[in-house]
PDB file of C-alpha atoms in Angstrom:
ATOM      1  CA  UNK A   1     110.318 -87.222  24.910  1.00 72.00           C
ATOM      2  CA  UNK A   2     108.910 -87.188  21.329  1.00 71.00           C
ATOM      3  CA  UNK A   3     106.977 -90.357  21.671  1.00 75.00           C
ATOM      4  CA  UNK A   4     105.797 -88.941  25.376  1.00 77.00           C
ATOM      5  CA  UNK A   5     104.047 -85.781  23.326  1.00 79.00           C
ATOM      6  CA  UNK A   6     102.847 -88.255  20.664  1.00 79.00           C
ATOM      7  CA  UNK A   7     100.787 -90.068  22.929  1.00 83.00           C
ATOM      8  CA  UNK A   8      99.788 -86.617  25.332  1.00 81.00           C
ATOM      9  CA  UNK A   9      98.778 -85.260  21.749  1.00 80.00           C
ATOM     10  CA  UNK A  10      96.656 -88.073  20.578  1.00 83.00           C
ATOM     11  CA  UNK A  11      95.354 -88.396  24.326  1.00 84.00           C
ATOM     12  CA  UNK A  12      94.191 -84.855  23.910  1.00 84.00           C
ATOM     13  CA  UNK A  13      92.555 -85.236  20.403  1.00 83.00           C
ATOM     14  CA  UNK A  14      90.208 -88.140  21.570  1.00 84.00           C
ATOM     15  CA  UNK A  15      89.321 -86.038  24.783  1.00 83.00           C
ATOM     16  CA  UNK A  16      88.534 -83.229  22.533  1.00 82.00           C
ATOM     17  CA  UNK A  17      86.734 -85.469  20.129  1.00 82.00           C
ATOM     18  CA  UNK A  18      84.828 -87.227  22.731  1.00 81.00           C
ATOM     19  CA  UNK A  19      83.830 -83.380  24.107  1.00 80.00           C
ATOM     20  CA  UNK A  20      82.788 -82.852  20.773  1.00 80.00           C
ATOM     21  CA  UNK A  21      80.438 -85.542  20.571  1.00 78.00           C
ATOM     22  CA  UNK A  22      78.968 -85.010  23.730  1.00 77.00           C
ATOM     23  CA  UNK A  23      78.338 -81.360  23.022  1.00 75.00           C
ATOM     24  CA  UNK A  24      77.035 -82.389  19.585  1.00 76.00           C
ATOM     25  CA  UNK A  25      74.464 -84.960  21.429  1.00 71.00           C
ATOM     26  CA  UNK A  26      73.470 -82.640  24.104  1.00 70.00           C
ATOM     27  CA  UNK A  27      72.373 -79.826  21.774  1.00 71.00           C
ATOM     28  CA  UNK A  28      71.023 -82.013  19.337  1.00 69.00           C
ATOM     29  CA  UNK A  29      68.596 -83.807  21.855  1.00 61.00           C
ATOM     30  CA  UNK A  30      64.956 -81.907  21.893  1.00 61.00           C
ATOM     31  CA  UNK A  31      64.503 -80.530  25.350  1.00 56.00           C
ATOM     32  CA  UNK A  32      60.908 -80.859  27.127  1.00 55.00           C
ATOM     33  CA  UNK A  33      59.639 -77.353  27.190  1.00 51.00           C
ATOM     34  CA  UNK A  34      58.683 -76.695  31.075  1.00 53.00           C
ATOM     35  CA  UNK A  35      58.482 -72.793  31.362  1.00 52.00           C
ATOM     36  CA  UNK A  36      55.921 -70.523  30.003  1.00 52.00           C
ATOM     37  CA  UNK A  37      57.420 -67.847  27.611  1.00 51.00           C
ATOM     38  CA  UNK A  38      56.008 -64.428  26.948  1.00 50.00           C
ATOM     39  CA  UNK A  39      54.432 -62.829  29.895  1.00 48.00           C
ATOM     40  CA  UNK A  40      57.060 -61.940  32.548  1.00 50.00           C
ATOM     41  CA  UNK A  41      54.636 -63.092  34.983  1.00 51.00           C
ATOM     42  CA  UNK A  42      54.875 -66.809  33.855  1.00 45.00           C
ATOM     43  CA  UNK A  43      58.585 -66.773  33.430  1.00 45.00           C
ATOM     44  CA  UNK A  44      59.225 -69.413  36.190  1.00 45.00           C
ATOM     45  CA  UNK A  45      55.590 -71.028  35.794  1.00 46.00           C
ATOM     46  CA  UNK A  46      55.687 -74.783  35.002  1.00 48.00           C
ATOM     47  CA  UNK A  47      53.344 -76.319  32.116  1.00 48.00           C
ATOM     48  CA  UNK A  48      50.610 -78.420  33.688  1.00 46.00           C
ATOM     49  CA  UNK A  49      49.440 -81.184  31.391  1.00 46.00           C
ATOM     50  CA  UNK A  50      46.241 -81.903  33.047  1.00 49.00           C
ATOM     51  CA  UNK A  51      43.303 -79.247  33.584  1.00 50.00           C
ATOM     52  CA  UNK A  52      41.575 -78.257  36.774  1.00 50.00           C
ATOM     53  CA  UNK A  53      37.582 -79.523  36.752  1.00 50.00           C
ATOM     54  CA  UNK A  54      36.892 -75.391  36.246  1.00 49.00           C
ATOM     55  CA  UNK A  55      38.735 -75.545  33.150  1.00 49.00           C
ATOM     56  CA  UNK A  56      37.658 -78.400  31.621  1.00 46.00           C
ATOM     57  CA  UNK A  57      33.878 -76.333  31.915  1.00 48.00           C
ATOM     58  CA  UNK A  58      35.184 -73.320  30.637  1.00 48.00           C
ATOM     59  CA  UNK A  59      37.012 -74.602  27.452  1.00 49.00           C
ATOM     60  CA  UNK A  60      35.284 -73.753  24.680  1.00 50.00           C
ATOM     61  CA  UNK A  61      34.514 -77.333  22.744  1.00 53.00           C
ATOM     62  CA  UNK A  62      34.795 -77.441  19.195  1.00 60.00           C
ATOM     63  CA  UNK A  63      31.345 -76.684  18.359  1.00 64.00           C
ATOM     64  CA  UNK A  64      32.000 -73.751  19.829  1.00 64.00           C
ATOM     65  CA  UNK A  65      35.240 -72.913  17.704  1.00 66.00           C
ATOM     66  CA  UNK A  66      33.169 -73.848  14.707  1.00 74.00           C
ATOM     67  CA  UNK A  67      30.284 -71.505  15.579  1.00 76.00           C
ATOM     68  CA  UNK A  68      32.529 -68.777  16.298  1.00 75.00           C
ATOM     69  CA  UNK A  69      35.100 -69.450  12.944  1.00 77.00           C
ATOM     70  CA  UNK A  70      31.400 -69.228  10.561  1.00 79.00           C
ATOM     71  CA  UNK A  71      30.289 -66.194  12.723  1.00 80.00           C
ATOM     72  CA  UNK A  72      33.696 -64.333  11.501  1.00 80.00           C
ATOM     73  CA  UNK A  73      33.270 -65.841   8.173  1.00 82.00           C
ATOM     74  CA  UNK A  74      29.838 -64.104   7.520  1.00 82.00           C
ATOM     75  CA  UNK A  75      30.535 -61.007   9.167  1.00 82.00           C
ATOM     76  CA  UNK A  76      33.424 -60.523   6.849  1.00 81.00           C
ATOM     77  CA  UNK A  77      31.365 -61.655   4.177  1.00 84.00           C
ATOM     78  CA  UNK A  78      28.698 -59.364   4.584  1.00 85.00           C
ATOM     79  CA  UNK A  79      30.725 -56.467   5.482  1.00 80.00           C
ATOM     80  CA  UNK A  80      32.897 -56.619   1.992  1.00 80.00           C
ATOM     81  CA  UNK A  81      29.346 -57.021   0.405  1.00 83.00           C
ATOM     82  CA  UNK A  82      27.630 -53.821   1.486  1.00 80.00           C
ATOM     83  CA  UNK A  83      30.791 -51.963   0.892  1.00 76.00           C
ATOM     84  CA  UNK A  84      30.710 -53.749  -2.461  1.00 80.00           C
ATOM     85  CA  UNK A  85      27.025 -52.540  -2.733  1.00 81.00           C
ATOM     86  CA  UNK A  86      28.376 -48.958  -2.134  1.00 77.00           C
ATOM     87  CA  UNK A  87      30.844 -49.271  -4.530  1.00 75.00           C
ATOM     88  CA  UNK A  88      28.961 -49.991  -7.274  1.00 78.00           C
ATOM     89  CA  UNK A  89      26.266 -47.673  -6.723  1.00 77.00           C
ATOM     90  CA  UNK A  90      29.106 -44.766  -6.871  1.00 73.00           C
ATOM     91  CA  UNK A  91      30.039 -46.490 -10.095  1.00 75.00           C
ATOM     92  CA  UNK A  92      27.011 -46.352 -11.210  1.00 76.00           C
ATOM     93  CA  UNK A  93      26.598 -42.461 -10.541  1.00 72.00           C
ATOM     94  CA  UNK A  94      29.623 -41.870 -12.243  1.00 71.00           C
ATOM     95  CA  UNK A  95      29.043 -43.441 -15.611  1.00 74.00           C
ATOM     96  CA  UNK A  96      25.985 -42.029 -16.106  1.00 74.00           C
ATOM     97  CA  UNK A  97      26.291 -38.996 -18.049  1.00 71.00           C
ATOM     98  CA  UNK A  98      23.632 -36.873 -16.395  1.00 74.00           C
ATOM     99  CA  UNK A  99      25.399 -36.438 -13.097  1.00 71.00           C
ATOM    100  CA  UNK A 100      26.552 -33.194 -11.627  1.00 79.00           C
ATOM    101  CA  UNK A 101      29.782 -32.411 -10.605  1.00 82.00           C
ATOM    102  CA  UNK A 102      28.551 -32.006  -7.628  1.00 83.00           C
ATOM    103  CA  UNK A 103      27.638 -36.021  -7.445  1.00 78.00           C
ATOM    104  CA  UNK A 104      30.690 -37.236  -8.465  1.00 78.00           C
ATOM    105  CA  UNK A 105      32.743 -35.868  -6.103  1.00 82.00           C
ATOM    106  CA  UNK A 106      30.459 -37.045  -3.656  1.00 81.00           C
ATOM    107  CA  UNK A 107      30.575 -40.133  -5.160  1.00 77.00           C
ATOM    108  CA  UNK A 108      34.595 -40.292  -6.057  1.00 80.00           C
ATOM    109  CA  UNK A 109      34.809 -39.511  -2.244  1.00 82.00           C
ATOM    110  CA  UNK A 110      32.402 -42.244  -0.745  1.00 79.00           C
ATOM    111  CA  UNK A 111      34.288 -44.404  -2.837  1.00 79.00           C
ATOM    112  CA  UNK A 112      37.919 -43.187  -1.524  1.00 82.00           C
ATOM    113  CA  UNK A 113      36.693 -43.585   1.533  1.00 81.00           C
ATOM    114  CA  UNK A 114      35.590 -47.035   1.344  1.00 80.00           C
ATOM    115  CA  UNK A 115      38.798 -48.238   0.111  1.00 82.00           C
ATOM    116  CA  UNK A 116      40.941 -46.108   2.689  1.00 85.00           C
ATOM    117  CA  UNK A 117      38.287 -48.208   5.097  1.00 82.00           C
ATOM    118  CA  UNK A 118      39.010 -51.537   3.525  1.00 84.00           C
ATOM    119  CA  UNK A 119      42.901 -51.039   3.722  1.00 86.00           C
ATOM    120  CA  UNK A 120      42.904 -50.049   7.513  1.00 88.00           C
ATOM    121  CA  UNK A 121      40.514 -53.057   8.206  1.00 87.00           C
ATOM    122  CA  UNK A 122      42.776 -55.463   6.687  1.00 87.00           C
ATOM    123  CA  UNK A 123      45.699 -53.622   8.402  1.00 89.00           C
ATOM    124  CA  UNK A 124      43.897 -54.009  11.418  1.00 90.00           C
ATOM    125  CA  UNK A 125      42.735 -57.453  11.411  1.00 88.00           C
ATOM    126  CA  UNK A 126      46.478 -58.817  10.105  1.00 89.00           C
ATOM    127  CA  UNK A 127      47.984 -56.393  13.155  1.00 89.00           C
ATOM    128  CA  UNK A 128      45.942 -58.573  15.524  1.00 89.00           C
ATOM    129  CA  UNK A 129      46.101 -61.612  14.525  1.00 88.00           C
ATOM    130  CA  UNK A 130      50.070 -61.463  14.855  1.00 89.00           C
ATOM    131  CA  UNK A 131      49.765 -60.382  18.453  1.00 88.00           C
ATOM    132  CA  UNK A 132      47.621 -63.594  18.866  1.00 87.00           C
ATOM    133  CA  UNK A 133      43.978 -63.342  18.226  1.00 87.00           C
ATOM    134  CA  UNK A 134      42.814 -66.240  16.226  1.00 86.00           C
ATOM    135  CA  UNK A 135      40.007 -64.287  14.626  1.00 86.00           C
ATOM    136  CA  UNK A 136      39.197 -60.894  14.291  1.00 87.00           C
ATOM    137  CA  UNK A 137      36.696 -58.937  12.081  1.00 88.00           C
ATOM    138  CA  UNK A 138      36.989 -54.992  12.261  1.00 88.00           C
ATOM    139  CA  UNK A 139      34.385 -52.512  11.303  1.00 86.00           C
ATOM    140  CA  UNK A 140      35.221 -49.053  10.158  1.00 87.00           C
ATOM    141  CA  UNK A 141      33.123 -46.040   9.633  1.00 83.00           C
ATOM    142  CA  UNK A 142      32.715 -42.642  10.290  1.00 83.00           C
ATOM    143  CA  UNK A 143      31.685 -42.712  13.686  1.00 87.00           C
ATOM    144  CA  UNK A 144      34.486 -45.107  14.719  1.00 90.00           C
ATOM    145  CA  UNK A 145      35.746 -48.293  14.572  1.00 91.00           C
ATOM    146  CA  UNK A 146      34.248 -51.421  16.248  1.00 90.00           C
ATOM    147  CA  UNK A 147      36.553 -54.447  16.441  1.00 91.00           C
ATOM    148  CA  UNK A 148      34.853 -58.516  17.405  1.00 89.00           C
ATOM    149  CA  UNK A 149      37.319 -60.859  18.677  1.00 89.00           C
ATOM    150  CA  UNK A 150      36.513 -64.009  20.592  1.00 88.00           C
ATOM    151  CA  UNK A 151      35.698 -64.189  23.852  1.00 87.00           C
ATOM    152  CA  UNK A 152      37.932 -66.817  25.317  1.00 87.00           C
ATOM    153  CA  UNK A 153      41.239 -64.853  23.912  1.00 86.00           C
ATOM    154  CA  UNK A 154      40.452 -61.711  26.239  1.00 86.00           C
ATOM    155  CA  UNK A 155      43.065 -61.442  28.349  1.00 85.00           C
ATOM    156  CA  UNK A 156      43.560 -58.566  30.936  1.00 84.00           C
ATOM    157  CA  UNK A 157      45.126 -56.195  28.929  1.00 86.00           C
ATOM    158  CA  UNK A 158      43.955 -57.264  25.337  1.00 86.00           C
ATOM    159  CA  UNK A 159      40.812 -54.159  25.232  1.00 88.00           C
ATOM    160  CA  UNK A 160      43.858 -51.849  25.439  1.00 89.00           C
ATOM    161  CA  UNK A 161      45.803 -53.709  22.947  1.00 90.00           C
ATOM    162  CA  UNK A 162      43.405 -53.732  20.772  1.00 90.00           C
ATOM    163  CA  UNK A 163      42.521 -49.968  20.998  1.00 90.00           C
ATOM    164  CA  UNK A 164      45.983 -49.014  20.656  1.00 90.00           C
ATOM    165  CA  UNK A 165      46.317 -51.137  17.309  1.00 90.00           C
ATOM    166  CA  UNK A 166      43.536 -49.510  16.170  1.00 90.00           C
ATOM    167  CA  UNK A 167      44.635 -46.056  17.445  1.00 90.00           C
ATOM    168  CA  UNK A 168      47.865 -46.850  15.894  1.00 89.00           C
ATOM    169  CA  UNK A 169      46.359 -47.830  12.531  1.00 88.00           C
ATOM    170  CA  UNK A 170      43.842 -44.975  11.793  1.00 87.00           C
ATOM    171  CA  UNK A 171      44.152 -42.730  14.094  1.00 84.00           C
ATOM    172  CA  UNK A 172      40.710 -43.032  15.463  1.00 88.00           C
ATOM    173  CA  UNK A 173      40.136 -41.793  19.152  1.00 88.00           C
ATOM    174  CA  UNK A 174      40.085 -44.212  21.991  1.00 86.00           C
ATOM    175  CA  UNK A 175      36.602 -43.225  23.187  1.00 90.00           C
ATOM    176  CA  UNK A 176      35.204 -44.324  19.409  1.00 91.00           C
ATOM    177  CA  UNK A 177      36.506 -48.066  19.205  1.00 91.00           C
ATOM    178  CA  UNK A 178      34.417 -50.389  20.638  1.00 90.00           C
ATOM    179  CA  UNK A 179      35.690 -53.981  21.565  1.00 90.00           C
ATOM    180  CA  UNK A 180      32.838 -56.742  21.151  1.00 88.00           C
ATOM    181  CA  UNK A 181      33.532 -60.519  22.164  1.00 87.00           C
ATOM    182  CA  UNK A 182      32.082 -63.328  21.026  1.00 83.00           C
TER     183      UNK A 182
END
């Protein structure tokens, strides 16, 4: 009887070690990703790897890309230079000693204003580039907001995503953000 629950025991530690190593090669194994994830509408959508003739047209090529990635670049770098400009010109009104009161709080407030505007764009532009945009370039002022995104990310609901980061952000009203591809 003791030898009979030797063996049954050392029967049942290879089974459990061969289980183990299964389990360990199974998991271990990358897995072929077949399923779209994130919109509950592709759920149970398989990955195609080739592209329809209609798609192949409408991809943008990477001329494209590159025209849109300098367009962002010197939007952004204009934009920071006239606010720059602005900034400095408020400076320069409040070091000079002649100024009235009057003209540096207009000027203290142009420039408070400015910087409140430079934090929300960046706020902005970082919000929507986590929910997927690529590129994004937002432009605040005081008759709104207009935001530039590229035109192939659209999606169906991305205006209203985008408004409601914005809205979210600044508190700026729906009817005063404007949403310009391209």
């Amino acid at each position: 009887m003791k030898r009979f629950k030797k063996q049954f025991l050392a029967a049942a530690l290879v089974l459990a070690l061969g289980a183990a190593v299964y389990l360990n090669w199974s998991v271990s194994t990358p897995k072929s990703v077949s399923k779209t994830l994130g919109e509950s509408k592709y759920v149970n959508a398989t990955v195609s790897t080739t592209a329809s003739p209609d798609e192949v047209k409408s991809a943008p090529t990477s001329k494209t890309a590159t025209k849109q990635d300098s367009f962002f670049a010197s939007a952004k770098t204009e934009r920071d230079s006239t606010q720059d400009k602005i900034i400095d010109k408020a400076s320069e009104i409040l070091s000079l000693d002649t100024t009235s009161e009057e003209d540096r709080t207009e000027a203290q407030n142009q420039v408070a204003a400015i910087i409140k505007n430079f934090t929300l764009q960046d706020s902005i532009e970082t919000t929507l580039k986590a929910k997927g945009f690529s590129n994004c370039l937002c432009y605040i002022n005081e008759h709104g907001c207009t935001v530039t995104v590229p035109k192939k990310e659209i999606r169906k609901n991305s205006q209203f995503l985008i408004k409601a980061t914005v809205k979210n952000a600044s508190n700026i009203s729906f009817d005063k953000i404007t949403v310009i591809t391209v």
